[in-house]
Short mmCIF file of C-alpha atoms in Angstrom, two decimals:
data_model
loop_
_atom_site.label_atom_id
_atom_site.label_comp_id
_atom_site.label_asym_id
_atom_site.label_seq_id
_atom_site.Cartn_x
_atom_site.Cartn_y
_atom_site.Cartn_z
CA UNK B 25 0.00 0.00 0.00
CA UNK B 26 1.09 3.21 -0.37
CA UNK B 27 0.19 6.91 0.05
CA UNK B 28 0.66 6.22 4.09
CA UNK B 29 1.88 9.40 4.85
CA UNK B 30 5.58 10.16 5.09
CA UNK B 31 8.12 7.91 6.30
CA UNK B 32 11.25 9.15 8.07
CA UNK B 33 13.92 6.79 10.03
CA UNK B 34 11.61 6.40 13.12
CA UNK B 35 9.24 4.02 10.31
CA UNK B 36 11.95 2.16 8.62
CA UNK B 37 9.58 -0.74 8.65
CA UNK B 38 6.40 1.15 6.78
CA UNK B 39 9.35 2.34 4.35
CA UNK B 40 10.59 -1.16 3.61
CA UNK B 41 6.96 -2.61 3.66
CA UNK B 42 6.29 0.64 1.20
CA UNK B 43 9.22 -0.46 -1.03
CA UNK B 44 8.94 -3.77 -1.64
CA UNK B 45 5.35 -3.30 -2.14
CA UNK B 46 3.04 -2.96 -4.74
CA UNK B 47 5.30 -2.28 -7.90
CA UNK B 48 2.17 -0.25 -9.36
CA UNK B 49 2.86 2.79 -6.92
CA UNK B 50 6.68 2.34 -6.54
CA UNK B 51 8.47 4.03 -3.94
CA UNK B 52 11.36 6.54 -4.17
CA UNK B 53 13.91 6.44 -1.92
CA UNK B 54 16.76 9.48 -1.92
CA UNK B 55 20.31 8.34 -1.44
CA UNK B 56 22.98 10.18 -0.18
CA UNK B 57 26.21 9.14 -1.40
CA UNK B 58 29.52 9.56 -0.10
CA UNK B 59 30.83 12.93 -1.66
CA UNK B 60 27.23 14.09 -0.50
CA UNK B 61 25.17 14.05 -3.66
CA UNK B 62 21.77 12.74 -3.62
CA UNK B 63 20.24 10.63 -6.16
CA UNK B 64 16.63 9.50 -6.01
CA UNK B 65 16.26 5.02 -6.01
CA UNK B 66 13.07 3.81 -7.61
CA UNK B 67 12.09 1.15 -9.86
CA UNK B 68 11.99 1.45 -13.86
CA UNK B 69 8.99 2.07 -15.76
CA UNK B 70 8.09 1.92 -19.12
CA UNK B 71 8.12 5.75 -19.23
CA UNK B 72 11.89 5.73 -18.60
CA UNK B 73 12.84 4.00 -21.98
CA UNK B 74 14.00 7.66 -23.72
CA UNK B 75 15.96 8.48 -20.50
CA UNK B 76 17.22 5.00 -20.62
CA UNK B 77 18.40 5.15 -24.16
CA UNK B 78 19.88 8.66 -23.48
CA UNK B 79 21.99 7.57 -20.03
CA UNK B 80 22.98 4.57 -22.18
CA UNK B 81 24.36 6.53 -25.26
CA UNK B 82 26.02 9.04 -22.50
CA UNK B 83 28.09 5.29 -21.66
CA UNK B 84 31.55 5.22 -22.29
CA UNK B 85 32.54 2.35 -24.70
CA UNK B 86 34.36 0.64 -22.09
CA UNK B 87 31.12 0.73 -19.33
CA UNK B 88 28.54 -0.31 -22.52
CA UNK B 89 30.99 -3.41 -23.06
CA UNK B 90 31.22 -4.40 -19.84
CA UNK B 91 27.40 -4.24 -19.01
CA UNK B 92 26.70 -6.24 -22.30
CA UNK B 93 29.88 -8.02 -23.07
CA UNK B 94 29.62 -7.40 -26.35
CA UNK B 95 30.54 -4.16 -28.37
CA UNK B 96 26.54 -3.11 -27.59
CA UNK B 97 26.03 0.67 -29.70
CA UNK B 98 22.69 1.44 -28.89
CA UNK B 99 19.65 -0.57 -27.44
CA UNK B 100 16.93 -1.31 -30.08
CA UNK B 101 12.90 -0.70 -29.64
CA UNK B 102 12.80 -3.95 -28.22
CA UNK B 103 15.55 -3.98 -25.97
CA UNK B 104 14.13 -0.55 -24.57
CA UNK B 105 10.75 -2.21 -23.95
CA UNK B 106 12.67 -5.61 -22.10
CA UNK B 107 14.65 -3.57 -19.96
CA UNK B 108 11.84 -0.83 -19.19
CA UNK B 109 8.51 -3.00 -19.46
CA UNK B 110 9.58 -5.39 -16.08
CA UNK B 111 7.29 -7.32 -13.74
CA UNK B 112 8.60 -6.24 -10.77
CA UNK B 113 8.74 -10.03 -9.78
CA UNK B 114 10.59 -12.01 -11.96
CA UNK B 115 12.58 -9.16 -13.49
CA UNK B 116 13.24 -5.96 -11.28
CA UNK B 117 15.34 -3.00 -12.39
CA UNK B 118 16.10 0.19 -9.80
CA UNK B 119 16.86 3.31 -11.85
CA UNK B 120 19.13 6.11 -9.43
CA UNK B 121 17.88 9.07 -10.71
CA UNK B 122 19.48 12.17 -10.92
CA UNK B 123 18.11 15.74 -9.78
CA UNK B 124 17.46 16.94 -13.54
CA UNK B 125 15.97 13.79 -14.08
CA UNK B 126 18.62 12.21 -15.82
CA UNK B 127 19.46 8.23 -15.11
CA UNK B 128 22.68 7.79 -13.40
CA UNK B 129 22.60 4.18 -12.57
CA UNK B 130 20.78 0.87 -13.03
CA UNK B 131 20.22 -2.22 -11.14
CA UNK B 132 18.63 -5.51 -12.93
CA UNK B 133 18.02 -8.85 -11.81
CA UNK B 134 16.23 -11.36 -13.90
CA UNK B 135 14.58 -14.64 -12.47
CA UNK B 136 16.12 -17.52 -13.84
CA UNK B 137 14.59 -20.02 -15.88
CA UNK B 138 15.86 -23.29 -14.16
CA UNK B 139 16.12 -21.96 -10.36
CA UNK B 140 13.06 -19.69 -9.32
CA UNK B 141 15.42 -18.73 -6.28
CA UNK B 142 17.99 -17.49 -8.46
CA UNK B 143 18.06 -14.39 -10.58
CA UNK B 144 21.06 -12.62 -13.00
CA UNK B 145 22.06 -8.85 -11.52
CA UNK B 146 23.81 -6.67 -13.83
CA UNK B 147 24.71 -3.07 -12.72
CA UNK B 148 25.68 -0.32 -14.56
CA UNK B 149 27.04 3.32 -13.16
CA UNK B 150 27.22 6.29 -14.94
CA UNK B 151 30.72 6.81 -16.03
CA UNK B 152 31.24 9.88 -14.04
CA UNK B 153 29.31 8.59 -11.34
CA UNK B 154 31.29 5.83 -10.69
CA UNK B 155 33.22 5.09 -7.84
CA UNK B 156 30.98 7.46 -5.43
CA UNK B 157 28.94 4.25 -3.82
CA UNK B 158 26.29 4.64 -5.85
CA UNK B 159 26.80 0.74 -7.57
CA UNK B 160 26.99 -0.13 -4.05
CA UNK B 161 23.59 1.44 -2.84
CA UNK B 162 21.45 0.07 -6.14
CA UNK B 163 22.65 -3.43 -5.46
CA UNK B 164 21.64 -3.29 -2.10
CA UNK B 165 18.61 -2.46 -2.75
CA UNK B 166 18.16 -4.86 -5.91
CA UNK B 167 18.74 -7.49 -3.28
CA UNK B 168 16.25 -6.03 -1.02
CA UNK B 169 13.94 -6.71 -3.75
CA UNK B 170 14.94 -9.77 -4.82
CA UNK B 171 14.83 -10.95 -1.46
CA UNK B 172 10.69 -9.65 -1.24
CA UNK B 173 10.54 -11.52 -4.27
CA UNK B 174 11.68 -14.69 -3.45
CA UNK B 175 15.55 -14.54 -4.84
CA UNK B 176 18.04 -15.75 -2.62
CA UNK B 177 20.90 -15.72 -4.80
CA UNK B 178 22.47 -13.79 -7.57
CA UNK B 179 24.69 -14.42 -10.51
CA UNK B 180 26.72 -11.93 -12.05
CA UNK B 181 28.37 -12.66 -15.50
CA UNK B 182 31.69 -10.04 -15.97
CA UNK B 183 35.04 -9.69 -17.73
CA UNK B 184 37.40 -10.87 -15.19
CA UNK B 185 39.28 -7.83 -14.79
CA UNK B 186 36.31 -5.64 -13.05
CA UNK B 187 37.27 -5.30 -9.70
CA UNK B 188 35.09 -2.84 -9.03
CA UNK B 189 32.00 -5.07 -10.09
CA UNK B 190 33.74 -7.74 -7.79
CA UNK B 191 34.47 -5.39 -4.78
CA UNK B 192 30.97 -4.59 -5.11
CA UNK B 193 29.53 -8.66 -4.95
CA UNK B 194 31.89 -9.38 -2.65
CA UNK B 195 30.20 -6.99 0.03
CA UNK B 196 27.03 -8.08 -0.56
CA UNK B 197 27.19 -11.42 0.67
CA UNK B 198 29.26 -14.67 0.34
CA UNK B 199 30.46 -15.22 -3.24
CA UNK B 200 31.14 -18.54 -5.57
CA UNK B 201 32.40 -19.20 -8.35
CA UNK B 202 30.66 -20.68 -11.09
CA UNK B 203 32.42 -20.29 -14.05
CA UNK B 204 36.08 -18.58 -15.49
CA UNK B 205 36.54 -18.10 -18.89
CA UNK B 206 37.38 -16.89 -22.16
CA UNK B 207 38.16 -13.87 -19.60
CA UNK B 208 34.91 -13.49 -17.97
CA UNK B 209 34.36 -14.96 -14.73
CA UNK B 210 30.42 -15.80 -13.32
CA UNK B 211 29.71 -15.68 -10.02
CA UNK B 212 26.97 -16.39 -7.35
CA UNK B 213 26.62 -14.18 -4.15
CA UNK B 214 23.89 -15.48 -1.55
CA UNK B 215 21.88 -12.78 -0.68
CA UNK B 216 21.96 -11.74 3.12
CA UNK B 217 19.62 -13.94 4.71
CA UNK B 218 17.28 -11.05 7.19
CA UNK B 219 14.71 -9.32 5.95
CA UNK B 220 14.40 -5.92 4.07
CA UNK B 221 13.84 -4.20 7.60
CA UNK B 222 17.53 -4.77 9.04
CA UNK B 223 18.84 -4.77 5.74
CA UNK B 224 18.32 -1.51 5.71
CA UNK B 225 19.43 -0.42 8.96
CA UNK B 226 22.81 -2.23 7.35
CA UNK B 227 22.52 0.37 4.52
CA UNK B 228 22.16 2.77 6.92
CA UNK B 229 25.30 1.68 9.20
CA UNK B 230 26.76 2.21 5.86
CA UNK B 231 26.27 5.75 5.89
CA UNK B 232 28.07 5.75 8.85
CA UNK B 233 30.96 4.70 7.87
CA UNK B 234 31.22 7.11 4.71
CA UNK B 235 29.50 4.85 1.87
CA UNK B 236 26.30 6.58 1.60
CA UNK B 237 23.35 7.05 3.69
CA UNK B 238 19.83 6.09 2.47
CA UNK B 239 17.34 8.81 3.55
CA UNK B 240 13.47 7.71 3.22
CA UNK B 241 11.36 10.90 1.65
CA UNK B 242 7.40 10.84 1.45
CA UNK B 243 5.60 9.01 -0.97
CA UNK B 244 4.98 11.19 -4.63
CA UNK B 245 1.90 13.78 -4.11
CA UNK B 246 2.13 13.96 -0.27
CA UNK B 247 5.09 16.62 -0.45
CA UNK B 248 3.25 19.39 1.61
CA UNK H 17 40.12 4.81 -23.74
CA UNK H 18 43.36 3.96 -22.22
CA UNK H 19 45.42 2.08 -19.81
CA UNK H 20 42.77 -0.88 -19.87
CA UNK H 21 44.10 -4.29 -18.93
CA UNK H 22 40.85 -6.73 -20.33
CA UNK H 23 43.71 -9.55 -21.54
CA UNK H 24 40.66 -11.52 -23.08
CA UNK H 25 43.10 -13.20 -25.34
CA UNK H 26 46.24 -14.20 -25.31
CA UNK H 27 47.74 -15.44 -28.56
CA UNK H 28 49.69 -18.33 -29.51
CA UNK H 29 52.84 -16.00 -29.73
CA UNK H 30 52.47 -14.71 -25.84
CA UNK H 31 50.59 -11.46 -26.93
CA UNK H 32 48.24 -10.49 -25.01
CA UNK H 33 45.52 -9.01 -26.66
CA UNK H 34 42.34 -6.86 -25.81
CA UNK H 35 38.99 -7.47 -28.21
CA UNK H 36 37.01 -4.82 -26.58
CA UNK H 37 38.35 -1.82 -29.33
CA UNK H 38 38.07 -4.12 -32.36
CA UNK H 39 34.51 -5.08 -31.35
CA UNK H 40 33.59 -1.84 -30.74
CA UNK H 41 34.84 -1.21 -34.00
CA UNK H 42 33.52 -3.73 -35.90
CA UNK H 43 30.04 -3.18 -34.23
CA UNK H 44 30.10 0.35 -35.71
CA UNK H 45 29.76 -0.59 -38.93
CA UNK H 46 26.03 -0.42 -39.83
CA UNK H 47 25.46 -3.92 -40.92
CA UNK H 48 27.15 -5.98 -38.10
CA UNK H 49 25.27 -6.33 -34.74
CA UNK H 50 27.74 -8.40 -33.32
CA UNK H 51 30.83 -9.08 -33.38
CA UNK H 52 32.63 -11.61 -31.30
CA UNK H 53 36.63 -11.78 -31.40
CA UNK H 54 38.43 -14.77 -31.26
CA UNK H 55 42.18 -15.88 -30.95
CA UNK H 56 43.27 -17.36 -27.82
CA UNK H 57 46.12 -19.76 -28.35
CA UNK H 58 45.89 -19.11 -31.87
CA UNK H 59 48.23 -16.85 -34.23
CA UNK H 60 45.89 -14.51 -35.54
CA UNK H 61 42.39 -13.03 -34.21
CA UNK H 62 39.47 -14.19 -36.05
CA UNK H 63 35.61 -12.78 -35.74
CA UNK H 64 32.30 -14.12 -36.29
CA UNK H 65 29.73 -11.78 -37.12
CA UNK H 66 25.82 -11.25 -37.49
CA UNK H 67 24.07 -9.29 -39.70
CA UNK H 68 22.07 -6.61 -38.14
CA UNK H 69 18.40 -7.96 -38.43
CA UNK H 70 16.96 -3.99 -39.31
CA UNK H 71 19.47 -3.43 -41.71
CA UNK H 72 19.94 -6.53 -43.56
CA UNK H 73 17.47 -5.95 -45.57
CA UNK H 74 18.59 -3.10 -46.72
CA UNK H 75 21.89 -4.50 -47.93
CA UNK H 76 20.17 -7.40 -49.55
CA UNK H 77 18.30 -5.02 -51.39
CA UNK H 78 21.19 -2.63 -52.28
CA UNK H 79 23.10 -5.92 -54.34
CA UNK H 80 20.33 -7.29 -55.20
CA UNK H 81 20.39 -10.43 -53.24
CA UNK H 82 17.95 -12.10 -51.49
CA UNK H 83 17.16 -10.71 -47.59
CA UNK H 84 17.76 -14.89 -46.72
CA UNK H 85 19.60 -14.21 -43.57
CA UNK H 86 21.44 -17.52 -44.31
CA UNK H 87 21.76 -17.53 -47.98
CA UNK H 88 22.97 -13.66 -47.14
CA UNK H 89 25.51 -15.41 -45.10
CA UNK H 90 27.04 -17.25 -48.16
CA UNK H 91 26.80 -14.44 -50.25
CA UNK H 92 29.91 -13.24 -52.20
CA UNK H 93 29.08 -10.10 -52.10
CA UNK H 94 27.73 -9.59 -48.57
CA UNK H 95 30.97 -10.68 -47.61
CA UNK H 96 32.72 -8.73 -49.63
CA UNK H 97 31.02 -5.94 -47.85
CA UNK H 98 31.57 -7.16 -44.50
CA UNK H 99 35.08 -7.76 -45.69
CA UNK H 100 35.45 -4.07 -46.75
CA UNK H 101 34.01 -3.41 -43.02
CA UNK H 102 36.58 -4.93 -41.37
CA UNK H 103 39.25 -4.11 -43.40
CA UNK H 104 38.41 -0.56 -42.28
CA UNK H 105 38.45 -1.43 -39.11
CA UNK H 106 41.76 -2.99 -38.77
CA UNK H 107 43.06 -0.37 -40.32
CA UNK H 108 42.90 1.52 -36.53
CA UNK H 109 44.70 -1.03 -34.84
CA UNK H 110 48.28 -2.79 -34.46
CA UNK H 111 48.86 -5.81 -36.65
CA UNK H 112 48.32 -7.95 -33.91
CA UNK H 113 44.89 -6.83 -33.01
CA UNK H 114 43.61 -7.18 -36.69
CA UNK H 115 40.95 -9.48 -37.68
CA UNK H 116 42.35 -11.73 -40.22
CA UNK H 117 40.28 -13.99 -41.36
CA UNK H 118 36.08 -13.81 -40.23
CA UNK H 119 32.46 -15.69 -41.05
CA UNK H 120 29.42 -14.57 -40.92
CA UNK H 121 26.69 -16.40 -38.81
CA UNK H 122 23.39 -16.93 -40.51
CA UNK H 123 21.31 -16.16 -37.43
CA UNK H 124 21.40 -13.19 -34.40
CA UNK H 125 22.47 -14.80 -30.61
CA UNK H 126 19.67 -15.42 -28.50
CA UNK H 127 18.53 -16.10 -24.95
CA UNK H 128 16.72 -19.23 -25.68
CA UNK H 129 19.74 -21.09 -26.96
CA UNK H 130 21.60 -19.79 -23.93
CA UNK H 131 23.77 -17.23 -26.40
CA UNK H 132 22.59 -14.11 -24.24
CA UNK H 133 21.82 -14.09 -20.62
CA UNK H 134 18.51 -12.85 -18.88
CA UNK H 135 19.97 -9.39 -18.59
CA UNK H 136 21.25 -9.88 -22.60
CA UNK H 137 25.05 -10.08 -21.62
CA UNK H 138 27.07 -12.51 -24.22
CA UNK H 139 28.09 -15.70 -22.79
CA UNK H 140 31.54 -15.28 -24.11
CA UNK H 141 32.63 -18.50 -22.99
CA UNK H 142 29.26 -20.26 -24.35
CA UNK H 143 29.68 -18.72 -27.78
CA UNK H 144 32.87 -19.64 -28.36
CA UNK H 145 32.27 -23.14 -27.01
CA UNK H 146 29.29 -23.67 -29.60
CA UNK H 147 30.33 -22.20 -32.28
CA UNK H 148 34.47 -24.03 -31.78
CA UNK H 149 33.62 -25.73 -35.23
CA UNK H 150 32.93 -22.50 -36.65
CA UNK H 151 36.01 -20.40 -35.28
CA UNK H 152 38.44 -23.45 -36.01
CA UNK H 153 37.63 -23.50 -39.50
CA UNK H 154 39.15 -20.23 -39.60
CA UNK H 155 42.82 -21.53 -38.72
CA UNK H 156 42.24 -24.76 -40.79
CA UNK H 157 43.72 -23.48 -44.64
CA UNK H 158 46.34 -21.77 -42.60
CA UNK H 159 47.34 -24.57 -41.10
CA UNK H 160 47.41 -26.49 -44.03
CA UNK H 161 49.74 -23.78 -46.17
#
């Protein structure tokens, strides 16, 4: 449900309910990151497919290749509509939105076919966005998701030599694995095992400690 | 652009080489919508393509062959196009990082045969795995000569 009225850190628990809840109304969530600039969280819709072809073709060469693997130039009618036109259950993307509406960052998981409690994550960061913690908060909050949704672990396909990308897995939870090759390396992470409540008080600790902070804001149209 | 350390492939003469600018490079060429470098262990680089599914038409049209995407594939003329394409391309990179010899697959990747994951990465590894047949028979006259 949503439209409850605000939410600020005293009701992390109607915030988390409000977030993982009905995808229809999705929640925004404002993120602080670590050199202070605040990005709003929320998940795609099929509105954001021009914004999402416009942050992609802002993508360096280098951060299209590694979200795609391949030499990707620009994403078709149909890929716009797969990666904007989600279920919010078996495939969930959070956009980080920036203050003149531009999108900064994006965090995917798709449900896999042969494991219901397993779903792909890909994340991609803005090129001069990265390294600020904001690939850091999206995945967290993907999981979050996930988690709502039934995912309890993630695999992440990616050239070998993205540490960042690995950093970023690596903090999330315990990580396998699966495959290494042809210079690519797949991994699974198990998602952390609470619920979305502490999870985000673990986001939050993170703010403490420099990463970001996660700061809840009223649902859209109850601004006063 | 610089200072990037991907290593993807090392060839059979210890060079290590990076596929990522070639790709890019090939991929820029309006008929190609993929285009997956190969060459580890081997003396040369070799790519397979795919003919860009909008635009293939086009070219059929423009020498007069028919839009088949796998009698396109064959074509002596589409691949003298694609040929043209990629001589272009290797014209921006070091002798090592050229793309000698290439084929042209008759059919886009896809996530139902595994080519492409749910989030529409390429399965690197997977591609060249299934297609081995096809990349070897790029090596096989030269090993013969």
């Amino acid at each position: 449900m949503t439209g409850s009225g605000g939410v600020n850190d005293a009701s992390l628990g109607r915030h988390d309910q409000a977030l993982v809840g009905a995808p229809a109304h999705p929640r925004e969530i404002v993120v602080t990151l670590r050199d202070g600039s605040r990005v709003t969280v929320r998940p795609i819709r099929p509105q954001d497919a021009a914004p999402l072809r416009a942050g992609f073709e802002r993508l360096s060469d280098e951060s299209r290749y590694r979200r795609f693997l391949s030499p990707m130039q620009e994403l078709s009618g149909p890929m716009l509509r797969y990666l904007t036109e989600v279920d919010h259950h078996d495939h969930e993307a959070l956009i980080a939105v920036g203050a003149d509406g531009t999108i900064l960052g994006v965090a995917r998981s798709v449900r896999s076919r042969s494991d219901p409690q397993v779903a792909e994550a890909a994340v991609t960061v803005a090129d001069d966005w990265q390294g600020r913690g904001l690939g850091t908060a999206l995945l967290g909050l993907l999981a979050e998701r996930a988690r709502a949704e039934g995912i309890s672990r993630f695999t992440a396909l990616m050239l070998a030599t993205n540490r960042n990308m690995l950093d970023l897995l690596e903090d999330l939870g315990p990580v396998r694995i699966l495959e290494r090759a042809s210079g690519t390396i797949e991994l699974e992470i198990t998602l952390p095992r609470r619920g979305a409540g502490p999870h985000l008080h673990e986001l939050l600790r993170g703010s403490a400690s420099g990463r970001y902070k996660v700061i809840a804001t009223p649902p859209e149209g109850l601004d006063s | 652009m610089t200072g990037r350390k991907k290593d993807l492939i090392i060839t059979s003469s210890g060079k290590n080489v990076t596929p990522v600018d070639i790709e890019n490079a090939l991929r820029e060429t309006r008929w190609i919508s993929e285009a997956v470098v190969y060459g580890d262990r081997k003396p040369y680089l070799v790519c397979m393509v795919t003919l860009d599914p909008d635009e293939a038409p086009k070219l059929a049209q423009q020498l007069g062959v028919s839009a088949d995407m796998t009698s396109m594939a064959r074509d002596a003329s589409v691949r003298e196009v694609i040929q043209a394409a990629i001589d272009n391309a290797n014209t921006r990179f070091a002798r090592i990082e050229q793309v000698k010899r290439f084929v042209i697959l008759d059919h886009n990747l896809t996530q139902a045969a595994g080519e492409l994951t749910p989030t529409f990465k390429t399965k690197r590894a997977f591609v060249y795995e299934r297609y081995a047949n096809v990349f070897n028979a790029l090596y096989e006259d030269e090993a013969r000569s």
